[in-house]
């Protein structure tokens, strides 16, 4: 079974789409995160949930 670790970002109301895209691109390229869920609230703020796989090492002898 695949396990993930999650990161939640909150972007305030005045954040433009271009700025949000830049933030997500940085996390994806440098941290290995992928987009899992985006929630846009009525006040204009965004809650973004990113995830990445947990890779477990198996001991070999």
Coordinates of C-alpha atoms in Angstrom, one line a residue:
X1 CA 0.0 0.0 0.0
X2 CA 1.3 3.5 -0.9
X3 CA 1.7 5.9 1.9
X4 CA 1.8 9.7 1.5
X5 CA 2.8 12.7 3.6
X6 CA 0.7 15.8 3.2
X7 CA 1.5 19.6 3.3
X8 CA -1.3 22.2 3.6
X9 CA -0.8 25.7 2.2
X10 CA -3.1 28.6 2.8
X11 CA -3.0 31.4 0.4
X12 CA -4.7 34.7 1.4
X13 CA -7.5 36.5 -0.4
X14 CA -5.4 38.8 -2.5
X15 CA -3.1 36.1 -4.0
X16 CA -3.2 36.1 -7.8
X17 CA -3.4 32.9 -9.8
X18 CA 0.1 33.6 -11.2
X19 CA 1.6 33.9 -7.7
X20 CA -0.3 30.7 -6.6
X21 CA 1.1 28.9 -9.7
X22 CA 4.6 30.0 -8.8
X23 CA 4.3 28.8 -5.2
X24 CA 3.0 25.4 -6.4
X25 CA 5.7 25.1 -9.1
X26 CA 8.4 25.7 -6.5
X27 CA 7.1 23.0 -4.2
X28 CA 6.7 20.5 -7.1
X29 CA 10.1 21.0 -8.6
X30 CA 12.2 21.3 -5.5
X31 CA 10.3 19.2 -3.0
X32 CA 8.7 16.5 -5.1
X33 CA 5.1 17.5 -4.0
X34 CA 2.1 16.9 -6.2
X35 CA -1.3 18.6 -6.1
X36 CA -3.9 16.6 -4.2
X37 CA -6.8 19.0 -3.4
X38 CA -7.6 22.7 -3.8
X39 CA -10.4 24.4 -1.9
X40 CA -11.5 28.0 -2.8
X41 CA -13.4 29.7 0.0
X42 CA -16.1 32.3 -0.5
X43 CA -13.8 35.1 0.9
X44 CA -11.3 34.4 -1.9
X45 CA -8.7 32.5 0.1
X46 CA -7.4 29.1 -1.0
X47 CA -6.5 26.0 1.0
X48 CA -4.2 23.8 -1.0
X49 CA -3.2 20.3 0.0
X50 CA -0.1 18.7 -1.5
X51 CA 1.2 15.2 -1.1
X52 CA 4.3 13.1 -1.8
X53 CA 5.0 9.4 -1.5
X54 CA 6.8 8.0 1.4
X55 CA 9.5 5.7 0.2
X56 CA 10.5 3.1 2.7
X57 CA 13.8 1.4 2.4
X58 CA 14.0 -2.3 2.8
X59 CA 17.0 -3.9 4.4
X60 CA 18.8 -6.4 2.3
X61 CA 21.5 -8.7 3.5

